[in-house]
Each structure stands twice: as structure tokens, then as C-alpha cells.
Amino acid sequence: MRTTTITVIAAAVCIAAVGITVPAAAATASDHATTAASAAARSSAPAAGRTPSATTPSSASPSAAPWSATATASATPSAAAAAKSSTAATAKPSAAAPARTATAKAPAPTALTATPLPLASARATFGSALIHWTKPEGAQGAWVVSRNGTDSLGIGPQSISTTSANDTALVLNHLVRGRTYTVTVTGDLGQGRSASTTVRVGSDQVTPPRALVVTRNDENARVGTVSAAWAAPQVSAGKKVLGYQVTVQQLATGAAPTVVVLAPSARSYTSGELDSTFTYLVSVSAITSSGVGPAAQGSIQIGDSNKLYP
């Protein structure tokens, strides 16, 4: 009996060490053995559904899940966050990217004029026009002079290039008499800005002014003037003269002509001062509702290199 008691007491001490409640002293030896075995089984395995502490993991089967999930979340961004970051980087351009600016076009010509030149005869079916313009500041590249319509050779719309940006005049030939053309001048070999005007060579309803007389007045050895006088032209029934166009063109240098429009009652014109020793072509045309008619013309030289001036 004493031996049994000692065994029971030793078992109770062991059970108390692992947190098992000691059964009543009245229990039998077999009951104590069964109770000790159950307590030992419970102490070696955690209760179902309970997670071991991250600070003191179970000695039987420690789990890495609690701290592993936390470390992964802090070190690697989620796939959705990465996709959002990539989309934002694509949609929003970098602030350091330079802004794109459009290249400015070359400026358009200024003071564009189209002056019909005198017809070869009153019966001519075609003629020419002098196209003249002023080179604006910043112009570059050659000019392109274009016209619409068809000329007397059957050629349709046509474009002609000048040699450089400094060329500011060009003659269009074979323009059909009585037909109105639109002429466009574009800078920088046709890539710049442009200006347009219209021109009409001759008319089928009016003759050139009659009895044209051109004279000169030499003011001194350096300058002089030219004068023109004429009689009214013949016009078709139902037409009337609306005015006269007078053109004075220096022939030697190809300088821009002087073009004036006078009242229908005008019968003469005197130019301003012109450089001496040059020859000038004077053209006079009647203007009707059909446009500028064929011109009467005469040429004269101002000054005389062999003459002594006071």
C-alpha cells in the first residue's frame, strides 16, 4: 500500500508540472494512470483551431504562416498596385519632356500686283501679264508663282519657280484674251504662306485707246518725266469706259512698274520723277465691266547723254 501511494504522488507531481489538475486522493491507482496518459496527450498537441504564439511557437509543430504573411505584404507590392503604377506612368508624360512646337511658315509676299502687258495687236487672242510683289522680312527660299485656268496653248494650271527669294517679278505668257486668271505667289518653294490676285488680259468688247502720244520732259541730267495723251477707244454696244489704266515700265532693269487708274474722263497722264538715260514703256488701256482692255503703247528714253543741261 505504501508503494502504491508513493507512485501516485510522483505521478501527481508530474501532472501538475504540465498544467493538469490532480484528481481527488480517493482515486484508485488505475484511474490515476488513465488520467496521466490523457493529460500527456493533451500537452503534446495544441487545441484544435488555436494558433501558436508568434513569440513562443509550439515545440511540436511551429507554423510559419503568421509572420511569413506579414513579411511578404511589407516587402512586395500587390499585383494590382503594380499594374496601377505602370498605367499611371504610361498615361502621364514626364514633366521633363520638352514641349513640341510647330515650325513657323515663311511669310507671304506683300504688295502683290498683276499688270496686263500690251497686246501684240488689237486682234491678238492672247497676251502676257507682269506679276510683281515685295519680299517681306524673314522670307526664305525661292517663290512659286501659280495660275489657274488654261492658256492659249491648252496648258492647264501652271506653276513657275523663281531662282531665289530675292526675285520679286515674273511674266506669265499666253494668257487667253478676255479670261480672268487667279495668280498665287507662295514663299519657300511653295511651303510658306501665300498671297493671291486676279488678272485679265484684253477684252473682246473694247479697242485700245486711239492716237496715243508719248513725250518726255528732262528736268536735268539725272531725272525727268514722261507724259501720255490719247483719245477714247471704241467700245461695243451696251459697254462704257469706266476708267483708264496707265502703266509705266522701265525696260532696262526690270524694276517694278508704276500702275495708276484714272477716271473715265481722263485723256492724259504725266509720271513722277524717273531716272534719266533709261527707256520707259508707256501703256494705256480702257477699263470696262469686262475688265482691262487691250493697251495702246509707246516707248521713250529720258535724258540725253550728249546734251548739255544747265
mmCIF file of C-alpha atoms in Angstrom:
data_model
loop_
_atom_site.group_PDB
_atom_site.id
_atom_site.type_symbol
_atom_site.label_atom_id
_atom_site.label_comp_id
_atom_site.label_asym_id
_atom_site.label_seq_id
_atom_site.Cartn_x
_atom_site.Cartn_y
_atom_site.Cartn_z
ATOM 1 C CA MET A 1 0.000 0.000 0.000
ATOM 2 C CA ARG A 2 2.848 2.430 0.753
ATOM 3 C CA THR A 3 4.475 1.708 -2.582
ATOM 4 C CA THR A 4 1.287 2.483 -4.415
ATOM 5 C CA THR A 5 0.877 5.744 -2.612
ATOM 6 C CA ILE A 6 4.365 6.942 -3.493
ATOM 7 C CA THR A 7 3.757 6.150 -7.172
ATOM 8 C CA VAL A 8 0.545 8.070 -7.166
ATOM 9 C CA ILE A 9 2.187 11.091 -5.524
ATOM 10 C CA ALA A 10 5.007 11.110 -8.117
ATOM 11 C CA ALA A 11 2.539 10.951 -10.966
ATOM 12 C CA ALA A 12 0.595 13.831 -9.465
ATOM 13 C CA VAL A 13 3.732 15.990 -9.272
ATOM 14 C CA CYS A 14 4.481 15.336 -12.982
ATOM 15 C CA ILE A 15 0.952 16.112 -13.999
ATOM 16 C CA ALA A 16 0.978 19.391 -12.074
ATOM 17 C CA ALA A 17 4.124 20.433 -13.952
ATOM 18 C CA VAL A 18 2.297 20.301 -17.297
ATOM 19 C CA GLY A 19 -0.838 22.085 -16.019
ATOM 20 C CA ILE A 20 -3.121 19.033 -15.396
ATOM 21 C CA THR A 21 -5.481 19.144 -12.443
ATOM 22 C CA VAL A 22 -4.747 16.447 -9.855
ATOM 23 C CA PRO A 23 -7.690 14.115 -9.287
ATOM 24 C CA ALA A 24 -9.103 13.503 -5.875
ATOM 25 C CA ALA A 25 -6.942 11.492 -3.428
ATOM 26 C CA ALA A 26 -9.615 8.852 -3.300
ATOM 27 C CA ALA A 27 -8.966 7.792 -6.895
ATOM 28 C CA THR A 28 -7.644 4.360 -7.489
ATOM 29 C CA ALA A 29 -4.242 3.622 -8.949
ATOM 30 C CA SER A 30 -5.706 2.600 -12.314
ATOM 31 C CA ASP A 31 -7.763 5.766 -12.526
ATOM 32 C CA HIS A 32 -4.657 7.860 -11.872
ATOM 33 C CA ALA A 33 -2.735 6.102 -14.657
ATOM 34 C CA THR A 34 -5.506 6.680 -17.197
ATOM 35 C CA THR A 35 -5.770 10.343 -16.235
ATOM 36 C CA ALA A 36 -1.988 10.861 -16.553
ATOM 37 C CA ALA A 37 -1.960 9.383 -20.081
ATOM 38 C CA SER A 38 -4.766 11.694 -21.266
ATOM 39 C CA ALA A 39 -3.054 14.741 -19.782
ATOM 40 C CA ALA A 40 0.209 13.871 -21.516
ATOM 41 C CA ALA A 41 -1.585 13.576 -24.884
ATOM 42 C CA ARG A 42 -3.250 16.962 -24.453
ATOM 43 C CA SER A 43 0.012 18.696 -23.514
ATOM 44 C CA SER A 44 1.895 17.413 -26.599
ATOM 45 C CA ALA A 45 -0.663 18.830 -29.171
ATOM 46 C CA PRO A 46 -2.344 22.307 -29.185
ATOM 47 C CA ALA A 47 -6.069 22.573 -29.010
ATOM 48 C CA ALA A 48 -7.961 22.469 -32.343
ATOM 49 C CA GLY A 49 -8.371 25.901 -34.055
ATOM 50 C CA ARG A 50 -5.760 27.624 -31.807
ATOM 51 C CA THR A 51 -2.672 29.209 -33.488
ATOM 52 C CA PRO A 52 0.661 29.038 -31.633
ATOM 53 C CA SER A 53 2.061 32.354 -30.454
ATOM 54 C CA ALA A 54 4.492 34.080 -32.812
ATOM 55 C CA THR A 55 6.684 34.871 -29.785
ATOM 56 C CA THR A 56 6.757 31.321 -28.366
ATOM 57 C CA PRO A 57 5.961 28.784 -31.109
ATOM 58 C CA SER A 58 4.935 25.255 -30.174
ATOM 59 C CA SER A 59 7.833 22.844 -29.763
ATOM 60 C CA ALA A 60 5.884 20.155 -31.577
ATOM 61 C CA SER A 61 4.990 21.737 -34.931
ATOM 62 C CA PRO A 62 5.752 25.500 -35.322
ATOM 63 C CA SER A 63 3.856 27.281 -38.140
ATOM 64 C CA ALA A 64 5.483 29.999 -40.339
ATOM 65 C CA ALA A 65 2.178 31.357 -41.607
ATOM 66 C CA PRO A 66 1.638 34.299 -39.206
ATOM 67 C CA TRP A 67 5.000 36.081 -39.606
ATOM 68 C CA SER A 68 5.563 34.898 -43.206
ATOM 69 C CA ALA A 69 2.380 36.607 -44.483
ATOM 70 C CA THR A 70 3.288 39.821 -42.699
ATOM 71 C CA ALA A 71 6.805 39.964 -44.151
ATOM 72 C CA THR A 72 5.568 39.306 -47.703
ATOM 73 C CA ALA A 73 2.994 42.102 -47.540
ATOM 74 C CA SER A 74 5.601 44.661 -46.448
ATOM 75 C CA ALA A 75 8.325 43.669 -48.930
ATOM 76 C CA THR A 76 6.447 43.055 -52.243
ATOM 77 C CA PRO A 77 3.582 45.292 -53.564
ATOM 78 C CA SER A 78 0.463 43.547 -54.739
ATOM 79 C CA ALA A 79 -0.095 42.847 -58.465
ATOM 80 C CA ALA A 80 -2.946 45.374 -58.585
ATOM 81 C CA ALA A 81 -0.751 48.125 -57.127
ATOM 82 C CA ALA A 82 1.997 47.349 -59.654
ATOM 83 C CA ALA A 83 -0.464 47.488 -62.565
ATOM 84 C CA LYS A 84 -1.876 50.804 -61.340
ATOM 85 C CA SER A 85 1.633 52.253 -61.042
ATOM 86 C CA SER A 86 2.516 51.099 -64.579
ATOM 87 C CA THR A 87 -0.699 52.588 -66.029
ATOM 88 C CA ALA A 88 -0.094 55.930 -64.323
ATOM 89 C CA ALA A 89 3.447 56.083 -65.666
ATOM 90 C CA THR A 90 2.185 55.449 -69.198
ATOM 91 C CA ALA A 91 -0.725 57.910 -69.081
ATOM 92 C CA LYS A 92 1.125 60.846 -67.529
ATOM 93 C CA PRO A 93 4.096 62.170 -69.541
ATOM 94 C CA SER A 94 7.257 63.127 -67.783
ATOM 95 C CA ALA A 95 7.428 66.757 -66.685
ATOM 96 C CA ALA A 96 10.949 66.923 -68.073
ATOM 97 C CA ALA A 97 9.830 66.041 -71.639
ATOM 98 C CA PRO A 98 10.280 69.069 -73.955
ATOM 99 C CA ALA A 99 7.159 70.605 -75.489
ATOM 100 C CA ARG A 100 6.789 70.196 -79.272
ATOM 101 C CA THR A 101 6.347 73.385 -81.290
ATOM 102 C CA ALA A 102 5.186 73.689 -84.894
ATOM 103 C CA THR A 103 7.659 75.098 -87.382
ATOM 104 C CA ALA A 104 6.592 78.591 -88.487
ATOM 105 C CA LYS A 105 5.907 79.007 -92.212
ATOM 106 C CA ALA A 106 7.762 81.539 -94.329
ATOM 107 C CA PRO A 107 5.802 84.839 -94.589
ATOM 108 C CA ALA A 108 3.564 85.659 -97.557
ATOM 109 C CA PRO A 109 4.633 88.206 -100.176
ATOM 110 C CA THR A 110 3.262 91.725 -99.834
ATOM 111 C CA ALA A 111 2.065 94.354 -102.350
ATOM 112 C CA LEU A 112 1.202 91.674 -104.935
ATOM 113 C CA THR A 113 0.105 93.095 -108.319
ATOM 114 C CA ALA A 114 -0.703 91.560 -111.722
ATOM 115 C CA THR A 115 -0.426 94.024 -114.611
ATOM 116 C CA PRO A 116 -1.575 93.066 -118.130
ATOM 117 C CA LEU A 117 1.102 93.907 -120.695
ATOM 118 C CA PRO A 118 0.173 95.442 -124.078
ATOM 119 C CA LEU A 119 -1.243 93.027 -126.624
ATOM 120 C CA ALA A 120 0.724 92.406 -129.782
ATOM 121 C CA SER A 121 -2.178 93.849 -131.805
ATOM 122 C CA ALA A 122 -5.825 94.767 -131.491
ATOM 123 C CA ARG A 123 -6.670 91.357 -132.929
ATOM 124 C CA ALA A 124 -4.368 89.320 -130.646
ATOM 125 C CA THR A 125 -6.088 86.371 -128.963
ATOM 126 C CA PHE A 126 -3.658 86.121 -126.063
ATOM 127 C CA GLY A 127 -1.262 88.290 -124.078
ATOM 128 C CA SER A 128 1.017 88.471 -121.035
ATOM 129 C CA ALA A 129 0.922 89.824 -117.501
ATOM 130 C CA LEU A 130 3.668 91.096 -115.218
ATOM 131 C CA ILE A 131 3.402 89.653 -111.697
ATOM 132 C CA HIS A 132 5.217 91.706 -109.087
ATOM 133 C CA TRP A 133 5.429 91.547 -105.282
ATOM 134 C CA THR A 134 7.539 92.761 -102.361
ATOM 135 C CA LYS A 135 9.813 90.458 -100.373
ATOM 136 C CA PRO A 136 8.795 90.518 -96.673
ATOM 137 C CA GLU A 137 11.240 90.316 -93.810
ATOM 138 C CA GLY A 138 12.142 86.716 -92.971
ATOM 139 C CA ALA A 139 11.341 85.336 -96.438
ATOM 140 C CA GLN A 140 13.469 82.380 -97.465
ATOM 141 C CA GLY A 141 13.700 80.038 -100.412
ATOM 142 C CA ALA A 142 12.539 80.674 -103.960
ATOM 143 C CA TRP A 143 8.989 81.787 -104.793
ATOM 144 C CA VAL A 144 6.392 79.716 -106.653
ATOM 145 C CA VAL A 145 4.018 81.639 -108.958
ATOM 146 C CA SER A 146 0.879 79.659 -109.867
ATOM 147 C CA ARG A 147 -2.158 80.388 -112.015
ATOM 148 C CA ASN A 148 -5.405 78.567 -112.600
ATOM 149 C CA GLY A 149 -7.295 78.072 -115.864
ATOM 150 C CA THR A 150 -5.967 77.138 -119.305
ATOM 151 C CA ASP A 151 -3.708 79.245 -121.512
ATOM 152 C CA SER A 152 -3.750 79.739 -125.297
ATOM 153 C CA LEU A 153 -1.542 76.627 -125.737
ATOM 154 C CA GLY A 154 -4.061 74.398 -123.984
ATOM 155 C CA ILE A 155 -1.910 74.045 -120.859
ATOM 156 C CA GLY A 156 -3.935 73.834 -117.662
ATOM 157 C CA PRO A 157 -2.997 75.226 -114.239
ATOM 158 C CA GLN A 158 0.694 76.106 -114.155
ATOM 159 C CA SER A 159 3.374 76.809 -111.521
ATOM 160 C CA ILE A 160 6.717 78.518 -112.131
ATOM 161 C CA SER A 161 9.553 78.877 -109.595
ATOM 162 C CA THR A 162 11.888 81.828 -109.280
ATOM 163 C CA THR A 163 15.626 81.410 -108.756
ATOM 164 C CA SER A 164 15.783 82.776 -105.206
ATOM 165 C CA ALA A 165 13.855 84.688 -102.545
ATOM 166 C CA ASN A 166 15.298 87.938 -103.930
ATOM 167 C CA ASP A 167 13.420 87.552 -107.249
ATOM 168 C CA THR A 168 10.163 89.501 -106.935
ATOM 169 C CA ALA A 169 8.822 89.672 -110.508
ATOM 170 C CA LEU A 170 7.786 87.188 -113.172
ATOM 171 C CA VAL A 171 5.922 87.373 -116.507
ATOM 172 C CA LEU A 172 3.091 84.943 -117.311
ATOM 173 C CA ASN A 173 2.667 84.420 -121.052
ATOM 174 C CA HIS A 174 -0.016 83.007 -123.370
ATOM 175 C CA LEU A 175 -2.932 84.203 -121.229
ATOM 176 C CA VAL A 176 -6.183 83.979 -123.165
ATOM 177 C CA ARG A 177 -7.591 87.387 -124.009
ATOM 178 C CA GLY A 178 -10.694 88.330 -122.020
ATOM 179 C CA ARG A 179 -10.243 85.489 -119.499
ATOM 180 C CA THR A 180 -9.749 86.208 -115.786
ATOM 181 C CA TYR A 181 -6.972 84.251 -114.033
ATOM 182 C CA THR A 182 -6.210 83.877 -110.327
ATOM 183 C CA VAL A 183 -2.487 84.189 -109.631
ATOM 184 C CA THR A 184 -0.956 82.954 -106.354
ATOM 185 C CA VAL A 185 2.583 83.597 -105.101
ATOM 186 C CA THR A 186 3.893 81.284 -102.349
ATOM 187 C CA GLY A 187 7.182 81.574 -100.471
ATOM 188 C CA ASP A 188 9.815 78.986 -99.549
ATOM 189 C CA LEU A 189 9.389 76.842 -102.687
ATOM 190 C CA GLY A 190 5.654 76.565 -102.172
ATOM 191 C CA GLN A 191 5.874 75.560 -98.475
ATOM 192 C CA GLY A 192 5.341 79.034 -96.997
ATOM 193 C CA ARG A 193 2.390 81.373 -96.837
ATOM 194 C CA SER A 194 0.837 82.821 -99.999
ATOM 195 C CA ALA A 195 -0.971 85.820 -101.462
ATOM 196 C CA SER A 196 -3.349 85.892 -104.456
ATOM 197 C CA THR A 197 -4.712 88.360 -107.004
ATOM 198 C CA THR A 198 -6.564 88.274 -110.348
ATOM 199 C CA VAL A 199 -5.590 89.419 -113.822
ATOM 200 C CA ARG A 200 -7.410 89.759 -117.125
ATOM 201 C CA VAL A 201 -5.607 90.244 -120.426
ATOM 202 C CA GLY A 202 -7.503 92.326 -123.024
ATOM 203 C CA SER A 203 -11.189 92.290 -123.786
ATOM 204 C CA ASP A 204 -13.315 91.446 -126.752
ATOM 205 C CA GLN A 205 -15.597 94.471 -126.272
ATOM 206 C CA VAL A 206 -13.135 97.382 -126.414
ATOM 207 C CA THR A 207 -10.284 98.568 -128.627
ATOM 208 C CA PRO A 208 -7.040 100.178 -127.374
ATOM 209 C CA PRO A 209 -7.192 103.925 -126.747
ATOM 210 C CA ARG A 210 -6.570 105.778 -130.004
ATOM 211 C CA ALA A 211 -3.956 108.310 -131.074
ATOM 212 C CA LEU A 212 -1.560 107.663 -128.190
ATOM 213 C CA VAL A 213 1.309 110.176 -127.985
ATOM 214 C CA VAL A 214 4.195 109.737 -125.521
ATOM 215 C CA THR A 215 6.553 112.639 -124.706
ATOM 216 C CA ARG A 216 9.328 113.332 -122.223
ATOM 217 C CA ASN A 217 10.456 116.206 -120.017
ATOM 218 C CA ASP A 218 14.123 116.221 -118.990
ATOM 219 C CA GLU A 219 14.354 118.152 -115.743
ATOM 220 C CA ASN A 220 18.129 117.774 -115.522
ATOM 221 C CA ALA A 221 20.877 115.273 -116.237
ATOM 222 C CA ARG A 222 19.641 112.893 -113.535
ATOM 223 C CA VAL A 223 15.821 112.802 -113.645
ATOM 224 C CA GLY A 224 12.848 113.527 -115.876
ATOM 225 C CA THR A 225 9.208 112.632 -116.512
ATOM 226 C CA VAL A 226 7.132 111.057 -119.290
ATOM 227 C CA SER A 227 3.668 112.106 -120.455
ATOM 228 C CA ALA A 228 0.959 110.299 -122.434
ATOM 229 C CA ALA A 229 -2.090 111.662 -124.268
ATOM 230 C CA TRP A 230 -4.816 109.634 -126.023
ATOM 231 C CA ALA A 231 -8.301 109.597 -127.498
ATOM 232 C CA ALA A 232 -11.199 107.417 -126.318
ATOM 233 C CA PRO A 233 -11.369 103.833 -127.649
ATOM 234 C CA GLN A 234 -14.237 102.211 -129.495
ATOM 235 C CA VAL A 235 -16.466 100.014 -127.347
ATOM 236 C CA SER A 236 -19.214 97.524 -128.167
ATOM 237 C CA ALA A 237 -22.873 98.446 -127.827
ATOM 238 C CA GLY A 238 -24.011 98.394 -124.233
ATOM 239 C CA LYS A 239 -20.482 98.916 -122.882
ATOM 240 C CA LYS A 240 -18.903 102.047 -121.492
ATOM 241 C CA VAL A 241 -15.467 103.088 -120.321
ATOM 242 C CA LEU A 242 -15.208 103.005 -116.523
ATOM 243 C CA GLY A 243 -11.646 104.355 -116.373
ATOM 244 C CA TYR A 244 -8.134 104.056 -117.790
ATOM 245 C CA GLN A 245 -5.162 102.037 -116.558
ATOM 246 C CA VAL A 246 -1.752 103.577 -117.294
ATOM 247 C CA THR A 247 1.454 101.560 -116.807
ATOM 248 C CA VAL A 248 4.984 102.993 -116.939
ATOM 249 C CA GLN A 249 7.657 100.262 -117.073
ATOM 250 C CA GLN A 250 11.434 100.772 -117.019
ATOM 251 C CA LEU A 251 12.771 98.306 -119.593
ATOM 252 C CA ALA A 252 16.486 98.065 -118.764
ATOM 253 C CA THR A 253 16.438 96.811 -115.171
ATOM 254 C CA GLY A 254 13.050 95.100 -114.886
ATOM 255 C CA ALA A 255 12.102 97.264 -111.900
ATOM 256 C CA ALA A 256 8.509 97.203 -110.669
ATOM 257 C CA PRO A 257 6.199 99.196 -112.973
ATOM 258 C CA THR A 258 4.153 102.185 -111.927
ATOM 259 C CA VAL A 259 0.445 101.459 -112.369
ATOM 260 C CA VAL A 260 -2.280 104.085 -111.967
ATOM 261 C CA VAL A 261 -6.040 104.077 -112.622
ATOM 262 C CA LEU A 262 -7.621 107.288 -113.893
ATOM 263 C CA ALA A 263 -11.192 108.494 -114.254
ATOM 264 C CA PRO A 264 -13.141 107.739 -117.486
ATOM 265 C CA SER A 265 -12.868 111.387 -118.472
ATOM 266 C CA ALA A 266 -9.044 111.382 -118.380
ATOM 267 C CA ARG A 267 -7.179 111.873 -121.647
ATOM 268 C CA SER A 268 -3.603 112.397 -120.415
ATOM 269 C CA TYR A 269 -1.132 111.406 -117.704
ATOM 270 C CA THR A 270 2.291 112.653 -116.519
ATOM 271 C CA SER A 271 4.554 110.437 -114.407
ATOM 272 C CA GLY A 272 6.583 111.369 -111.357
ATOM 273 C CA GLU A 273 10.346 111.783 -111.495
ATOM 274 C CA LEU A 274 12.127 108.915 -113.254
ATOM 275 C CA ASP A 275 15.818 108.103 -113.544
ATOM 276 C CA SER A 276 17.447 109.642 -116.577
ATOM 277 C CA THR A 277 19.102 107.764 -119.523
ATOM 278 C CA PHE A 278 16.639 104.842 -119.250
ATOM 279 C CA THR A 279 13.932 103.837 -121.734
ATOM 280 C CA TYR A 280 10.354 103.554 -120.489
ATOM 281 C CA LEU A 281 7.369 101.719 -121.964
ATOM 282 C CA VAL A 282 4.044 103.527 -121.500
ATOM 283 C CA SER A 283 0.806 101.527 -121.854
ATOM 284 C CA VAL A 284 -2.754 102.874 -121.716
ATOM 285 C CA SER A 285 -5.825 100.611 -121.506
ATOM 286 C CA ALA A 286 -9.522 101.326 -121.173
ATOM 287 C CA ILE A 287 -11.393 99.611 -118.332
ATOM 288 C CA THR A 288 -14.938 98.304 -118.891
ATOM 289 C CA SER A 289 -17.227 95.931 -116.985
ATOM 290 C CA SER A 290 -15.366 93.109 -118.758
ATOM 291 C CA GLY A 291 -12.036 94.189 -117.233
ATOM 292 C CA VAL A 292 -8.893 95.839 -118.589
ATOM 293 C CA GLY A 293 -8.906 96.035 -122.353
ATOM 294 C CA PRO A 294 -6.023 95.898 -124.858
ATOM 295 C CA ALA A 295 -3.373 98.590 -124.476
ATOM 296 C CA ALA A 296 -2.027 101.298 -126.687
ATOM 297 C CA GLN A 297 1.701 101.665 -126.077
ATOM 298 C CA GLY A 298 4.682 103.829 -126.771
ATOM 299 C CA SER A 299 8.273 103.936 -125.502
ATOM 300 C CA ILE A 300 10.657 106.821 -124.888
ATOM 301 C CA GLN A 301 14.069 107.441 -123.304
ATOM 302 C CA ILE A 302 14.529 110.113 -120.660
ATOM 303 C CA GLY A 303 17.652 112.246 -120.850
ATOM 304 C CA ASP A 304 20.396 112.525 -123.433
ATOM 305 C CA SER A 305 23.995 111.737 -122.637
ATOM 306 C CA ASN A 306 25.119 114.103 -125.448
ATOM 307 C CA LYS A 307 23.061 117.033 -124.263
ATOM 308 C CA LEU A 308 24.391 119.790 -122.027
ATOM 309 C CA TYR A 309 21.962 120.620 -119.207
ATOM 310 C CA PRO A 310 22.014 123.929 -117.352
#
